[in-house]
């Protein structure tokens, strides 16, 4: 009878629809007053009608479902998955009345504390939620994530048993067009990753997705990393990412990823505590261990290593890294990264570094590092002008307690570097120590000679990789050209070789930015 009445709701005759609606209203009232009703059997009919193309039918069906959820209680437990499957799409219905009733029903259903021992099928609910994560409607995707989160909080062990069924879908959801969806997905991932094995799995899968989808890293990389750092502890996240990148076979990806992580580290408010810990690398074990854990992977990017050294105030090592760079390292990508660093040096994060320039006699290695960067920049670039302007403000004297150490006026760098015999006694962080610097290769257990060799080794791998790629491209191009070249091309080539080059042609040593 109920099925027939619902069929009449979509009849072309307005009178028949009204009569059907009136009959259904009376029937619903009888159900409410009845002490015993088979809610489950009728729920199956309502779920089907909730997906009807007719708006009036959908509204009536979702209204009945709402009443059943309130009245049915335990009887509906086996049907929760089917009911949820009907509710979630209706949350994004084009008809506002349907959306309102669907949301209310969704909240009622989620508030019921059902137990798997009573027939509550966690796997079936997860399957519905996973399917709705592919919905074209943002509101439906958001509610599906709320369900997964609620199930994790209430029935964690059961949800983890079905993790393989939903994990890939959750990872794909990180590329969602909605920021709200992405943030909710990250909360779900963070809840799953409370267990060490799942944490490792999350970071590995996330790195894999960044590797195969450049747009994900570019558009959502910062959002994802920053949020995970808040939810799962920044140090833990960065250590794990660094460990994976240290053995990364794709050198180009490793370099790009390290540059992204370095920029997030230097700029994000969420990582302020991590920066503070790194600044203690020369004076405590925790900071040193974190620095060493990042160093190996940061070697994939010269600018990342230099930035890290400036952050932790290892100015002598920063200068050594700059001096170790060769011609092949100074390319357009490097200069773009250097430009970003110079601009970052003017932000509040590096205020301490700029204040240290008030004591040029104490922070000689900082000056040497900054002048080294200046010499790598094209003179006409904006970054060159910014850094040169900053270095011009360095005083020609050094404030040190009650004593003022004077140097002669003129070119700052050469004078500051040689103004006092105590310069050779300046340590890695600028403080005077009781030994000659040239004989000190370590500080707080960090062997800087070994670290520099490690950096140079990784950079040699990158240079070799770049040459192999260039050779492969040239070979491919030459092979393609030979295949298309006509028989008379040899005489033409001879003429081209003997022809004088055009005056407008760039010389081999000129870099066009």
XYZ file of C-alpha atoms in Angstrom:
513
model
C 0.000 0.000 0.000
C 2.752 2.469 0.988
C 4.639 1.669 -2.199
C 1.561 2.395 -4.333
C 0.884 5.680 -2.556
C 4.497 6.824 -3.139
C 4.145 5.953 -6.812
C 1.107 8.243 -6.989
C 3.095 11.207 -5.641
C 4.734 11.629 -9.059
C 1.514 11.224 -11.043
C 0.865 13.801 -13.755
C -2.534 14.588 -12.177
C -2.318 17.235 -9.463
C -5.476 15.882 -7.774
C -4.088 12.349 -7.544
C -0.827 13.670 -6.030
C -2.756 15.591 -3.370
C -4.884 12.587 -2.460
C -1.802 10.374 -2.230
C -0.043 12.901 -0.017
C -3.095 13.175 2.232
C -3.344 9.386 2.542
C 0.378 9.101 3.358
C 0.089 11.785 6.037
C -2.749 9.908 7.708
C -0.836 6.639 7.450
C 2.268 8.228 9.022
C 0.177 9.495 11.915
C -1.189 5.975 12.479
C 2.379 4.626 12.504
C 3.384 7.163 15.159
C 0.475 6.056 17.365
C 1.012 2.348 16.812
C 2.889 0.442 19.560
C 4.477 -2.051 17.132
C 5.616 -1.225 13.616
C 8.007 -2.978 11.228
C 10.105 0.088 10.478
C 12.800 -1.855 8.707
C 10.578 -3.227 5.938
C 9.150 0.205 5.140
C 12.616 1.817 5.361
C 13.649 -0.155 2.264
C 10.809 1.455 0.277
C 11.631 4.948 1.583
C 15.321 4.626 0.669
C 14.382 3.856 -2.928
C 11.929 6.765 -3.115
C 14.469 9.207 -1.656
C 16.399 8.927 -4.939
C 13.327 9.711 -7.085
C 13.639 12.327 -9.829
C 10.397 13.879 -8.567
C 11.037 16.568 -5.916
C 7.749 16.011 -4.072
C 8.423 12.282 -3.816
C 11.952 12.911 -2.489
C 10.673 15.383 0.103
C 7.961 13.005 1.330
C 10.383 10.064 1.478
C 13.062 11.979 3.369
C 10.411 13.305 5.784
C 9.250 9.749 6.502
C 12.851 8.630 6.999
C 13.332 11.462 9.463
C 10.328 10.280 11.494
C 11.453 6.663 11.309
C 14.915 7.496 12.620
C 13.314 9.236 15.607
C 10.761 6.456 16.229
C 12.469 3.287 15.068
C 15.540 3.264 17.289
C 17.183 -0.158 17.508
C 14.916 -1.642 14.815
C 16.666 0.447 12.165
C 20.262 -0.445 13.132
C 20.655 -3.019 10.304
C 19.359 -0.411 7.834
C 21.579 2.501 8.899
C 23.889 2.145 5.900
C 20.990 2.171 3.419
C 19.395 5.135 5.182
C 22.690 7.036 5.158
C 23.059 6.279 1.464
C 19.707 7.997 0.893
C 20.385 10.957 3.216
C 23.845 12.088 2.073
C 22.871 12.920 -1.552
C 19.753 14.766 -0.296
C 21.974 17.053 1.827
C 22.992 18.714 -1.455
C 19.531 18.633 -3.039
C 18.542 21.657 -5.121
C 15.305 21.946 -3.091
C 15.951 23.734 0.221
C 13.186 21.898 2.129
C 14.767 18.563 1.240
C 18.215 19.804 2.309
C 16.902 20.964 5.691
C 15.138 17.656 6.474
C 18.129 15.621 5.212
C 20.568 17.513 7.453
C 18.314 17.087 10.474
C 17.976 13.366 9.766
C 21.736 13.042 9.311
C 22.398 14.617 12.707
C 19.771 12.393 14.357
C 21.326 9.280 12.848
C 24.887 10.236 13.784
C 23.839 10.970 17.366
C 22.597 7.391 17.908
C 25.219 5.355 19.789
C 24.865 2.046 17.953
C 27.209 -0.852 18.688
C 28.635 -3.421 16.231
C 27.529 -6.141 18.637
C 23.919 -5.056 18.050
C 24.154 -5.394 14.279
C 25.665 -1.989 13.497
C 27.666 -2.589 10.312
C 30.722 -0.304 10.431
C 32.021 -1.625 7.110
C 28.746 -0.861 5.321
C 28.647 2.688 6.708
C 32.271 3.248 5.638
C 31.481 1.936 2.176
C 28.631 4.469 1.812
C 30.816 7.316 3.101
C 33.671 6.335 0.773
C 31.312 6.268 -2.208
C 29.926 9.707 -1.346
C 33.449 11.171 -1.220
C 33.240 11.077 -5.014
C 30.033 13.127 -5.035
C 30.048 16.245 -7.182
C 28.519 18.173 -4.269
C 30.799 19.646 -1.613
C 28.230 19.458 1.218
C 27.773 15.718 0.671
C 31.530 15.096 0.648
C 31.917 17.052 3.882
C 29.221 15.052 5.670
C 30.735 11.796 4.427
C 34.032 12.823 6.062
C 32.235 13.720 9.280
C 30.858 10.175 9.344
C 34.291 8.617 8.862
C 35.665 10.838 11.625
C 32.797 9.923 13.974
C 33.307 6.214 13.336
C 37.039 6.542 14.002
C 36.347 8.179 17.350
C 33.743 5.575 18.397
C 34.836 2.347 16.718
C 38.517 2.870 15.886
C 39.515 -0.814 15.849
C 36.667 -1.751 13.506
C 37.417 1.147 11.142
C 41.105 0.221 10.939
C 40.067 -3.265 9.854
C 38.559 -1.674 6.733
C 41.408 0.821 6.233
C 42.607 -0.758 2.985
C 39.148 -0.199 1.491
C 39.035 3.537 2.177
C 42.670 4.696 2.346
C 43.218 5.292 -1.370
C 39.963 7.251 -1.612
C 40.996 9.394 1.362
C 44.330 10.128 -0.282
C 42.655 11.138 -3.534
C 40.419 13.475 -1.534
C 43.541 15.520 -0.694
C 43.282 16.847 -4.254
C 39.691 18.002 -3.711
C 38.764 21.414 -5.070
C 37.381 22.465 -1.670
C 39.795 23.609 1.053
C 37.258 22.608 3.704
C 37.166 19.076 2.348
C 40.965 18.887 2.295
C 41.218 20.075 5.905
C 38.646 17.490 7.018
C 40.484 14.752 5.118
C 43.680 15.728 6.908
C 41.926 15.453 10.267
C 40.782 11.939 9.342
C 44.294 11.032 8.207
C 45.768 12.457 11.402
C 43.358 10.393 13.488
C 44.371 7.252 11.597
C 48.074 8.149 11.846
C 48.078 8.151 15.658
C 49.436 4.626 15.287
C 53.119 4.662 14.184
C 52.656 2.181 11.331
C 49.762 4.187 9.893
C 51.730 7.426 10.306
C 54.559 6.046 8.188
C 52.059 4.749 5.633
C 50.380 8.163 5.412
C 53.626 10.053 4.832
C 54.847 7.528 2.242
C 51.547 7.657 0.330
C 51.469 11.441 0.580
C 54.988 11.697 -0.819
C 54.007 9.318 -3.606
C 51.045 11.510 -4.509
C 53.229 14.625 -4.528
C 55.653 12.819 -6.843
C 53.073 11.751 -9.422
C 50.895 14.872 -9.192
C 52.904 18.085 -9.401
C 49.756 20.197 -9.202
C 48.918 18.700 -5.793
C 52.270 19.821 -4.400
C 52.009 23.212 -6.051
C 48.402 24.002 -5.102
C 47.921 22.134 -1.851
C 51.398 21.179 -0.638
C 51.748 24.008 1.872
C 48.208 23.571 3.200
C 48.661 19.811 3.650
C 52.091 19.971 5.289
C 51.171 22.838 7.626
C 47.959 21.167 8.774
C 49.658 17.820 9.363
C 52.314 19.614 11.423
C 49.561 20.990 13.661
C 47.699 17.681 13.947
C 50.634 15.275 14.217
C 53.551 17.343 15.641
C 55.758 19.322 13.287
C 59.041 17.700 14.312
C 57.654 14.209 13.766
C 56.315 15.126 10.326
C 59.525 16.830 9.173
C 61.754 14.036 10.436
C 59.712 11.438 8.554
C 59.582 13.486 5.347
C 63.330 14.073 5.529
C 64.025 10.374 6.059
C 62.037 9.490 2.934
C 63.630 12.226 0.822
C 67.133 11.236 1.871
C 66.812 8.033 -0.160
C 64.644 9.487 -2.938
C 65.678 8.121 -6.343
C 64.010 10.907 -8.326
C 66.564 13.666 -7.763
C 64.511 16.361 -9.492
C 61.515 15.636 -7.282
C 63.719 15.500 -4.180
C 65.071 18.965 -4.952
C 61.604 20.430 -5.560
C 60.162 18.808 -2.440
C 63.010 19.989 -0.224
C 62.639 23.529 -1.524
C 58.917 23.409 -0.719
C 59.509 22.032 2.785
C 62.220 24.597 3.416
C 59.949 27.479 2.398
C 57.174 26.178 4.679
C 59.687 25.826 7.523
C 60.876 29.408 7.118
C 57.505 31.093 6.691
C 54.700 29.214 8.456
C 53.445 30.332 11.861
C 52.560 26.700 12.603
C 56.278 25.826 12.533
C 57.493 28.591 14.861
C 58.372 26.102 17.617
C 60.301 23.963 15.146
C 62.314 27.004 14.063
C 63.041 27.846 17.698
C 64.279 24.299 18.312
C 66.537 24.443 15.256
C 68.024 27.723 16.464
C 69.287 25.777 19.496
C 71.223 23.300 17.331
C 74.583 24.561 18.545
C 73.738 24.488 22.235
C 71.453 21.512 22.926
C 71.111 17.900 21.821
C 67.467 18.062 20.679
C 68.125 20.912 18.274
C 71.308 19.265 16.995
C 69.546 15.951 16.324
C 66.764 17.688 14.414
C 69.283 19.659 12.358
C 71.193 16.497 11.480
C 67.967 14.664 10.553
C 67.080 17.423 8.086
C 70.568 18.026 6.720
C 70.849 14.838 4.655
C 67.712 15.540 2.609
C 68.240 19.317 2.523
C 71.460 18.554 0.623
C 69.275 18.100 -2.470
C 68.979 21.891 -2.676
C 71.941 24.263 -2.170
C 69.631 27.125 -1.287
C 67.758 24.993 1.251
C 71.030 24.107 2.993
C 72.153 27.739 3.028
C 68.748 28.820 4.396
C 68.894 26.143 7.092
C 72.391 27.213 8.138
C 71.337 30.847 8.359
C 68.304 29.851 10.419
C 70.356 27.858 12.934
C 73.149 30.492 12.894
C 75.804 28.175 11.476
C 77.261 31.026 9.503
C 80.720 29.577 8.900
C 79.194 26.442 7.400
C 76.833 28.541 5.277
C 79.866 30.398 3.936
C 81.656 27.099 3.256
C 78.627 25.771 1.339
C 78.500 28.943 -0.759
C 82.227 28.686 -1.515
C 81.786 25.042 -2.567
C 79.310 25.862 -5.327
C 80.519 25.399 -8.883
C 79.465 26.953 -12.176
C 76.807 24.323 -12.894
C 75.054 25.034 -9.589
C 74.431 28.698 -10.425
C 71.491 28.263 -12.781
C 68.162 30.007 -13.200
C 66.430 27.758 -10.647
C 69.142 28.492 -8.093
C 68.855 32.250 -8.666
C 65.074 32.128 -8.284
C 65.500 30.357 -4.937
C 68.196 32.831 -3.924
C 65.864 35.714 -4.749
C 63.238 34.210 -2.413
C 65.804 33.824 0.370
C 66.996 37.424 0.089
C 63.415 38.640 0.419
C 62.840 36.323 3.395
C 65.877 37.821 5.127
C 63.909 41.069 5.277
C 60.956 39.482 7.126
C 60.431 39.361 10.925
C 61.536 35.701 11.021
C 65.126 36.767 10.345
C 65.040 39.903 12.515
C 67.604 38.317 14.867
C 70.009 37.867 11.961
C 69.711 41.514 10.905
C 70.304 42.643 14.495
C 73.465 40.541 14.624
C 74.827 42.754 11.861
C 75.162 45.461 14.533
C 78.172 43.457 15.767
C 80.151 42.819 12.582
C 83.280 41.958 14.534
C 81.480 39.143 16.314
C 79.487 37.842 13.336
C 82.141 37.945 10.675
C 81.071 34.634 9.139
C 77.537 35.945 8.766
C 78.873 38.887 6.798
C 81.043 36.640 4.694
C 78.069 34.399 3.905
C 75.860 37.356 2.959
C 78.552 38.895 0.794
C 79.014 35.487 -0.825
C 75.333 35.453 -1.744
C 75.613 39.007 -3.022
C 78.427 38.017 -5.361
C 76.315 35.220 -6.839
C 73.453 37.547 -7.766
C 73.241 39.432 -11.071
C 73.925 43.079 -10.301
C 70.794 44.310 -12.049
C 68.474 42.013 -10.103
C 66.128 43.307 -7.420
C 67.533 40.813 -4.901
C 71.055 42.190 -5.429
C 69.864 45.702 -4.693
C 67.941 44.601 -1.596
C 70.907 42.725 -0.100
C 73.434 45.391 -1.057
C 71.266 48.043 0.597
C 71.066 45.940 3.758
C 74.829 45.379 3.880
C 75.450 49.107 3.425
C 73.672 49.672 6.743
C 76.188 47.508 8.638
C 78.005 49.896 11.015
C 81.721 50.402 10.670
C 82.092 49.673 14.385
C 81.017 46.816 16.626
C 78.900 47.166 19.777
C 80.116 44.686 22.372
C 78.992 45.417 25.927
C 80.625 48.577 27.215
C 83.384 48.333 24.639
C 83.013 49.754 21.147
C 85.376 48.216 18.599
C 86.070 50.629 15.771
C 87.109 49.872 12.232
C 88.069 52.319 9.542
C 85.329 53.645 7.267
C 85.030 52.481 3.673
C 84.181 49.124 2.116
C 82.610 47.192 5.015
C 83.474 43.600 4.203
C 87.215 43.814 3.707
C 87.637 46.051 6.763
C 85.429 44.023 9.081
C 87.092 40.787 8.076
C 90.560 42.033 8.987
C 89.923 44.613 11.687
C 90.973 42.421 14.602
C 93.248 39.423 15.176
C 90.445 37.881 17.232
C 88.475 37.199 14.043
C 90.157 33.829 13.723
C 88.669 32.938 17.091
C 85.048 33.386 16.074
C 83.046 30.185 16.332
C 80.261 28.821 14.157
C 77.594 30.956 15.835
C 79.753 34.041 16.108
C 80.805 33.708 19.754
C 84.466 33.918 20.705
C 85.989 30.595 21.701
C 89.323 29.645 23.087
C 90.632 27.915 19.973
C 91.628 28.812 16.459
C 88.677 28.340 14.118
C 90.699 26.692 11.386
C 91.441 23.809 13.733
C 87.811 23.357 14.830
C 85.821 21.081 12.539
C 82.962 20.344 14.934
C 80.666 22.054 17.396
C 78.144 20.431 19.764
C 78.977 17.084 18.165
C 78.372 18.266 14.577
C 81.238 17.445 12.235
C 81.014 20.276 9.717
C 83.754 18.905 7.511
C 81.805 15.676 7.124
C 78.560 17.585 6.512
C 80.174 19.656 3.764
C 81.473 16.497 2.105
C 77.978 15.023 2.300
C 76.512 18.109 0.638
C 79.140 18.086 -2.111
C 78.520 14.375 -2.764
C 74.771 14.881 -3.215
C 75.329 17.878 -5.465
C 77.722 15.859 -7.637
C 74.918 13.324 -8.085
C 72.573 16.122 -9.165
C 75.104 17.519 -11.641
C 75.692 14.050 -13.112
C 71.934 13.538 -13.368
C 71.525 16.888 -15.147
C 74.270 16.039 -17.643
C 72.735 12.650 -18.374
C 69.346 14.252 -19.004
C 70.895 16.855 -21.296
C 72.829 14.174 -23.189
C 69.682 12.071 -23.537
C 67.727 15.036 -24.913
C 70.502 15.955 -27.338
C 70.782 12.371 -28.565
C 67.035 12.200 -29.066
C 67.000 15.527 -30.927
C 69.921 14.572 -33.171
C 68.356 11.210 -33.988
C 65.096 12.894 -34.888
C 66.880 15.509 -37.042
C 68.911 12.876 -38.880
C 65.743 10.975 -39.707
C 64.162 14.079 -41.286
C 67.291 15.477 -43.004
C 67.266 15.302 -46.854
C 70.171 13.921 -48.870
C 71.451 17.403 -49.773
C 71.710 18.491 -46.140
C 75.439 17.721 -45.842
C 76.468 20.538 -48.173
C 74.112 22.918 -46.401
C 75.610 21.982 -43.041
C 79.110 22.802 -44.325
C 77.972 26.248 -45.364
C 76.352 26.833 -41.973
C 79.512 25.804 -40.106
C 81.718 28.193 -42.085
C 79.292 31.120 -41.774
C 80.224 33.819 -39.253
C 77.892 33.993 -36.216
C 75.399 36.823 -35.977
C 76.362 39.711 -33.684
C 73.006 39.441 -31.925
C 73.652 35.836 -30.918
C 74.246 35.235 -27.182
C 77.707 34.047 -26.202
C 78.059 30.733 -24.376
C 78.822 32.443 -21.082
C 75.783 34.701 -21.040
C 72.766 33.767 -18.965
C 69.432 35.184 -20.010
C 67.016 35.339 -17.074
